Amino acid sequence: MAREQLNSTSYNWNAFPDRPALAAALAGRVADHLTKAMAERGTALLAVSGGATPAKFFAALSAAPIAWDKVIVTLVDERFVPASSPRSNAGLVAANLLQNAAKAARFVPLYHEAAGIEAAAASDDAALRSLPWPLDVVVLGMGPDGHTASFFPDADGLPRLLDPASDRIILPVHAASAGEPRLTLSLARIIDAGFIALHIEGEDKRTAFDGAVAPGPRKPIRAVLDAAPRPVEVFWAP
């Protein structure tokens, strides 16, 4: 499968001719890392992003012939909406990833009814401490504004969200551009993952990524790249 690869100190660039090719390659890499984790510690912990971009990747990964009953799936971030909402990342994962062989995986959602986003984040933070950290695989997305996870450039207290030494697992997010409050994994948990992938598609996302890694004001995605202890694998197709 043809691909172009350019290297930098903080990421490896993997370009594919089309989105199905990207989905297949990313699914293969993720499945390999999950299988390795299961061999080493008996289970594997995967965190995925939502939005429209990962649907093809989810479908490809769902058919991977791995021991899904040993995989725990959770979310990088979530809108403060129930799974029945069309904006729910949990709903997207249920419809596209937790199918085929992947139905056997255990899914840990982030949203639950609570008095507010702060209460939900505190409850999630306590509940998720029982998972087998660190993450084995995290697959991030990126918005055209350079946000990833729910680290929006206009988020209240962005430095707190981007603290690589935070002891929190889940943090609440308020950002006008987000549309509703969010729950997000802390940067510290993301960069501790054994394998970090960034999945982006389209020329607009490539332009946004190029701008984010260029000299100038630091976008949230650049903060992730800078803080990660190993290169992030960027997967892109036009």
mmCIF file of C-alpha atoms in Angstrom:
data_model
loop_
_atom_site.group_PDB
_atom_site.id
_atom_site.type_symbol
_atom_site.label_atom_id
_atom_site.label_comp_id
_atom_site.label_asym_id
_atom_site.label_seq_id
_atom_site.Cartn_x
_atom_site.Cartn_y
_atom_site.Cartn_z
ATOM 1 C CA MET A 1 0.000 0.000 0.000
ATOM 2 C CA ALA A 2 1.673 3.185 -1.170
ATOM 3 C CA ARG A 3 2.192 5.931 1.338
ATOM 4 C CA GLU A 4 4.373 8.958 1.753
ATOM 5 C CA GLN A 5 6.156 9.455 5.054
ATOM 6 C CA LEU A 6 7.856 12.618 6.210
ATOM 7 C CA ASN A 7 9.516 12.815 9.603
ATOM 8 C CA SER A 8 9.836 15.574 12.183
ATOM 9 C CA THR A 9 10.935 15.513 15.786
ATOM 10 C CA SER A 10 7.357 15.378 17.113
ATOM 11 C CA TYR A 11 5.372 13.452 14.496
ATOM 12 C CA ASN A 12 5.553 11.047 11.580
ATOM 13 C CA TRP A 13 3.476 12.017 8.557
ATOM 14 C CA ASN A 14 1.679 9.123 6.815
ATOM 15 C CA ALA A 15 -0.211 10.137 3.656
ATOM 16 C CA PHE A 16 -2.561 7.811 1.742
ATOM 17 C CA PRO A 17 -4.134 8.101 -1.713
ATOM 18 C CA ASP A 18 -7.695 7.887 -0.412
ATOM 19 C CA ARG A 19 -9.739 7.527 2.747
ATOM 20 C CA PRO A 20 -10.448 3.792 2.493
ATOM 21 C CA ALA A 21 -6.696 3.152 2.258
ATOM 22 C CA LEU A 22 -6.117 5.334 5.301
ATOM 23 C CA ALA A 23 -8.873 3.566 7.257
ATOM 24 C CA ALA A 24 -7.435 0.137 6.473
ATOM 25 C CA ALA A 25 -3.871 1.130 7.387
ATOM 26 C CA LEU A 26 -4.842 2.870 10.614
ATOM 27 C CA ALA A 27 -7.068 -0.044 11.644
ATOM 28 C CA GLY A 28 -4.181 -2.432 11.019
ATOM 29 C CA ARG A 29 -1.752 -0.389 13.126
ATOM 30 C CA VAL A 30 -4.244 -0.041 15.976
ATOM 31 C CA ALA A 31 -5.092 -3.755 15.917
ATOM 32 C CA ASP A 32 -1.382 -4.639 16.029
ATOM 33 C CA HIS A 33 -0.807 -2.435 19.079
ATOM 34 C CA LEU A 34 -3.892 -3.774 20.861
ATOM 35 C CA THR A 35 -2.757 -7.349 20.205
ATOM 36 C CA LYS A 36 0.714 -6.564 21.543
ATOM 37 C CA ALA A 37 -0.775 -5.016 24.687
ATOM 38 C CA MET A 38 -2.988 -8.048 25.289
ATOM 39 C CA ALA A 39 0.011 -10.351 24.962
ATOM 40 C CA GLU A 40 1.974 -8.282 27.464
ATOM 41 C CA ARG A 41 -0.658 -7.592 30.124
ATOM 42 C CA GLY A 42 -3.772 -9.571 29.274
ATOM 43 C CA THR A 43 -5.940 -6.616 28.302
ATOM 44 C CA ALA A 44 -5.815 -3.503 26.118
ATOM 45 C CA LEU A 45 -7.159 0.016 26.653
ATOM 46 C CA LEU A 46 -8.199 2.067 23.616
ATOM 47 C CA ALA A 47 -9.495 5.659 23.508
ATOM 48 C CA VAL A 48 -11.062 7.033 20.322
ATOM 49 C CA SER A 49 -12.397 10.366 19.118
ATOM 50 C CA GLY A 50 -15.798 11.177 17.682
ATOM 51 C CA GLY A 51 -17.038 13.412 14.899
ATOM 52 C CA ALA A 52 -17.651 12.453 11.276
ATOM 53 C CA THR A 53 -14.036 11.628 10.312
ATOM 54 C CA PRO A 54 -13.469 8.199 11.948
ATOM 55 C CA ALA A 55 -16.532 6.296 10.643
ATOM 56 C CA LYS A 56 -14.607 4.378 7.928
ATOM 57 C CA PHE A 57 -11.742 3.679 10.307
ATOM 58 C CA PHE A 58 -14.188 2.409 12.942
ATOM 59 C CA ALA A 59 -15.804 0.064 10.416
ATOM 60 C CA ALA A 60 -12.410 -1.323 9.369
ATOM 61 C CA LEU A 61 -11.247 -1.764 12.964
ATOM 62 C CA SER A 62 -14.498 -3.443 14.029
ATOM 63 C CA ALA A 63 -13.727 -6.385 11.732
ATOM 64 C CA ALA A 64 -10.157 -6.875 12.965
ATOM 65 C CA PRO A 65 -9.650 -10.501 14.080
ATOM 66 C CA ILE A 66 -8.373 -9.762 17.573
ATOM 67 C CA ALA A 67 -9.510 -10.847 21.052
ATOM 68 C CA TRP A 68 -12.064 -8.094 21.461
ATOM 69 C CA ASP A 69 -13.313 -9.531 24.739
ATOM 70 C CA LYS A 70 -9.993 -8.368 26.215
ATOM 71 C CA VAL A 71 -10.312 -4.810 24.870
ATOM 72 C CA ILE A 72 -11.723 -1.850 26.802
ATOM 73 C CA VAL A 73 -12.854 1.073 24.660
ATOM 74 C CA THR A 74 -13.433 4.569 25.970
ATOM 75 C CA LEU A 75 -13.590 8.072 24.507
ATOM 76 C CA VAL A 76 -11.014 10.813 24.161
ATOM 77 C CA ASP A 77 -13.790 13.332 24.744
ATOM 78 C CA GLU A 78 -17.558 13.647 24.797
ATOM 79 C CA ARG A 79 -20.227 16.299 24.488
ATOM 80 C CA PHE A 80 -22.457 16.689 27.534
ATOM 81 C CA VAL A 81 -25.369 15.036 25.720
ATOM 82 C CA PRO A 82 -26.983 11.596 26.103
ATOM 83 C CA ALA A 83 -26.074 8.729 23.777
ATOM 84 C CA SER A 84 -29.407 9.185 21.983
ATOM 85 C CA SER A 85 -28.294 12.606 20.709
ATOM 86 C CA PRO A 86 -26.982 12.761 17.118
ATOM 87 C CA ARG A 87 -24.047 14.760 18.543
ATOM 88 C CA SER A 88 -23.012 11.991 20.946
ATOM 89 C CA ASN A 89 -19.595 10.420 20.411
ATOM 90 C CA ALA A 90 -20.803 7.351 22.327
ATOM 91 C CA GLY A 91 -23.594 6.934 19.792
ATOM 92 C CA LEU A 92 -21.139 7.183 16.907
ATOM 93 C CA VAL A 93 -18.871 4.555 18.463
ATOM 94 C CA ALA A 94 -21.788 2.213 19.156
ATOM 95 C CA ALA A 95 -23.040 2.456 15.579
ATOM 96 C CA ASN A 96 -19.686 2.165 13.805
ATOM 97 C CA LEU A 97 -17.032 0.566 16.020
ATOM 98 C CA LEU A 98 -18.866 -1.717 18.451
ATOM 99 C CA GLN A 99 -20.072 -3.940 15.617
ATOM 100 C CA ASN A 100 -18.926 -7.199 14.049
ATOM 101 C CA ALA A 101 -16.185 -8.822 16.146
ATOM 102 C CA ALA A 102 -15.828 -5.649 18.221
ATOM 103 C CA LYS A 103 -19.238 -6.195 19.843
ATOM 104 C CA ALA A 104 -17.343 -8.257 22.422
ATOM 105 C CA ALA A 105 -15.365 -5.229 23.649
ATOM 106 C CA ARG A 106 -16.245 -3.465 26.883
ATOM 107 C CA PHE A 107 -17.258 0.159 26.319
ATOM 108 C CA VAL A 108 -16.834 2.820 29.013
ATOM 109 C CA PRO A 109 -18.774 5.994 28.106
ATOM 110 C CA LEU A 110 -18.069 9.419 29.569
ATOM 111 C CA TYR A 111 -21.539 10.956 29.611
ATOM 112 C CA HIS A 112 -23.981 10.267 32.395
ATOM 113 C CA GLU A 113 -26.736 12.335 33.955
ATOM 114 C CA ALA A 114 -25.310 14.797 36.469
ATOM 115 C CA ALA A 115 -26.092 18.192 37.922
ATOM 116 C CA GLY A 116 -23.592 19.787 35.557
ATOM 117 C CA ILE A 117 -20.406 19.270 33.627
ATOM 118 C CA GLU A 118 -18.173 19.738 36.679
ATOM 119 C CA ALA A 119 -20.079 17.072 38.631
ATOM 120 C CA ALA A 120 -19.980 14.714 35.645
ATOM 121 C CA ALA A 121 -16.222 15.204 35.239
ATOM 122 C CA ALA A 122 -15.558 14.553 38.921
ATOM 123 C CA SER A 123 -17.686 11.398 38.851
ATOM 124 C CA ASP A 124 -15.995 10.149 35.667
ATOM 125 C CA ASP A 125 -12.577 10.903 37.077
ATOM 126 C CA ALA A 126 -13.277 8.724 40.107
ATOM 127 C CA ALA A 127 -14.914 5.907 38.128
ATOM 128 C CA LEU A 128 -12.266 5.673 35.402
ATOM 129 C CA ARG A 129 -9.431 5.211 37.881
ATOM 130 C CA SER A 130 -10.334 1.522 37.954
ATOM 131 C CA LEU A 131 -9.354 1.090 34.290
ATOM 132 C CA PRO A 132 -5.973 -0.503 33.462
ATOM 133 C CA TRP A 133 -4.008 2.662 32.729
ATOM 134 C CA PRO A 134 -2.016 3.727 30.808
ATOM 135 C CA LEU A 135 -3.792 3.797 27.468
ATOM 136 C CA ASP A 136 -2.339 1.371 24.965
ATOM 137 C CA VAL A 137 -3.723 3.273 21.973
ATOM 138 C CA VAL A 138 -5.300 6.692 21.569
ATOM 139 C CA VAL A 139 -6.665 7.926 18.232
ATOM 140 C CA LEU A 140 -7.146 11.684 18.093
ATOM 141 C CA GLY A 141 -8.942 13.906 15.627
ATOM 142 C CA MET A 142 -8.370 17.587 14.878
ATOM 143 C CA GLY A 143 -10.644 20.498 14.034
ATOM 144 C CA PRO A 144 -9.823 23.230 11.499
ATOM 145 C CA ASP A 145 -9.081 25.563 14.433
ATOM 146 C CA GLY A 146 -6.312 23.266 15.627
ATOM 147 C CA HIS A 147 -8.245 21.772 18.548
ATOM 148 C CA THR A 148 -7.880 18.122 19.439
ATOM 149 C CA ALA A 149 -9.725 16.124 22.106
ATOM 150 C CA SER A 150 -11.762 19.021 23.547
ATOM 151 C CA PHE A 151 -8.778 21.335 23.909
ATOM 152 C CA PHE A 152 -10.385 24.286 22.102
ATOM 153 C CA PRO A 153 -8.308 27.436 21.583
ATOM 154 C CA ASP A 154 -11.044 29.495 23.303
ATOM 155 C CA ALA A 155 -11.625 27.075 26.194
ATOM 156 C CA ASP A 156 -11.797 28.555 29.668
ATOM 157 C CA GLY A 157 -8.582 27.765 31.531
ATOM 158 C CA LEU A 158 -6.810 26.276 28.515
ATOM 159 C CA PRO A 159 -3.420 26.105 30.314
ATOM 160 C CA ARG A 160 -5.040 23.854 32.934
ATOM 161 C CA LEU A 161 -6.387 21.582 30.190
ATOM 162 C CA LEU A 162 -2.962 21.419 28.566
ATOM 163 C CA ASP A 163 -1.035 20.671 31.747
ATOM 164 C CA PRO A 164 1.083 17.580 30.903
ATOM 165 C CA ALA A 165 1.577 16.857 34.600
ATOM 166 C CA SER A 166 -2.093 16.912 35.622
ATOM 167 C CA ASP A 167 -3.214 14.126 37.954
ATOM 168 C CA ARG A 168 -6.730 14.232 36.511
ATOM 169 C CA ILE A 169 -8.136 11.649 34.111
ATOM 170 C CA ILE A 170 -11.216 13.607 32.980
ATOM 171 C CA LEU A 171 -11.620 17.375 32.863
ATOM 172 C CA PRO A 172 -14.661 19.575 32.187
ATOM 173 C CA VAL A 173 -14.470 21.973 29.235
ATOM 174 C CA HIS A 174 -16.328 25.213 28.591
ATOM 175 C CA ALA A 175 -15.674 26.802 25.179
ATOM 176 C CA ALA A 176 -18.001 28.988 23.125
ATOM 177 C CA SER A 177 -16.858 27.303 19.908
ATOM 178 C CA ALA A 178 -17.626 23.812 21.266
ATOM 179 C CA GLY A 179 -21.400 24.280 21.154
ATOM 180 C CA GLU A 180 -22.012 22.612 24.513
ATOM 181 C CA PRO A 181 -19.894 21.697 27.563
ATOM 182 C CA ARG A 182 -17.492 18.811 27.032
ATOM 183 C CA LEU A 183 -15.714 16.102 28.971
ATOM 184 C CA THR A 184 -12.147 15.361 27.895
ATOM 185 C CA LEU A 185 -9.238 13.127 28.788
ATOM 186 C CA SER A 186 -6.419 15.136 30.306
ATOM 187 C CA LEU A 187 -3.342 15.787 28.211
ATOM 188 C CA ALA A 188 -1.319 13.815 30.758
ATOM 189 C CA ARG A 189 -3.363 10.651 30.074
ATOM 190 C CA ILE A 190 -3.234 11.127 26.297
ATOM 191 C CA ILE A 191 0.526 11.535 26.035
ATOM 192 C CA ASP A 192 1.096 8.548 28.333
ATOM 193 C CA ALA A 193 -0.402 6.217 25.692
ATOM 194 C CA GLY A 194 1.820 3.584 24.121
ATOM 195 C CA PHE A 195 0.686 4.549 20.595
ATOM 196 C CA ILE A 196 -0.770 7.938 19.643
ATOM 197 C CA ALA A 197 -2.353 8.486 16.235
ATOM 198 C CA LEU A 198 -3.843 11.651 14.755
ATOM 199 C CA HIS A 199 -6.440 10.968 12.061
ATOM 200 C CA ILE A 200 -7.167 13.856 9.683
ATOM 201 C CA GLU A 201 -8.742 14.010 6.229
ATOM 202 C CA GLY A 202 -9.124 16.635 3.516
ATOM 203 C CA GLU A 203 -7.006 19.497 2.254
ATOM 204 C CA ASP A 204 -8.495 21.872 4.832
ATOM 205 C CA LYS A 205 -7.243 19.700 7.685
ATOM 206 C CA ARG A 206 -3.809 19.368 6.085
ATOM 207 C CA THR A 207 -3.612 23.159 5.787
ATOM 208 C CA ALA A 208 -4.725 23.531 9.393
ATOM 209 C CA PHE A 209 -2.145 20.997 10.571
ATOM 210 C CA ASP A 210 0.650 22.638 8.585
ATOM 211 C CA GLY A 211 -0.300 25.971 10.137
ATOM 212 C CA ALA A 212 -0.419 24.497 13.617
ATOM 213 C CA VAL A 213 3.112 23.091 13.423
ATOM 214 C CA ALA A 214 4.574 26.219 11.821
ATOM 215 C CA PRO A 215 6.241 28.886 13.970
ATOM 216 C CA GLY A 216 3.722 31.184 15.630
ATOM 217 C CA PRO A 217 1.017 31.030 18.311
ATOM 218 C CA ARG A 218 0.784 27.480 19.652
ATOM 219 C CA LYS A 219 -2.422 25.637 18.750
ATOM 220 C CA PRO A 220 -3.699 22.878 21.067
ATOM 221 C CA ILE A 221 -2.642 20.126 18.644
ATOM 222 C CA ARG A 222 0.908 21.490 18.739
ATOM 223 C CA ALA A 223 0.818 21.297 22.538
ATOM 224 C CA VAL A 224 0.054 17.574 22.229
ATOM 225 C CA LEU A 225 2.864 17.022 19.728
ATOM 226 C CA ASP A 226 5.317 18.944 21.888
ATOM 227 C CA ALA A 227 4.377 17.115 25.097
ATOM 228 C CA ALA A 228 4.251 13.562 23.703
ATOM 229 C CA PRO A 229 7.350 11.563 24.688
ATOM 230 C CA ARG A 230 7.410 9.786 21.322
ATOM 231 C CA PRO A 231 6.414 10.904 17.801
ATOM 232 C CA VAL A 232 2.687 11.056 17.092
ATOM 233 C CA GLU A 233 1.679 9.102 13.970
ATOM 234 C CA VAL A 234 -0.329 11.412 11.713
ATOM 235 C CA PHE A 235 -2.595 9.637 9.198
ATOM 236 C CA TRP A 236 -3.906 11.824 6.360
ATOM 237 C CA ALA A 237 -5.773 11.340 3.088
ATOM 238 C CA PRO A 238 -7.263 13.967 0.748
#
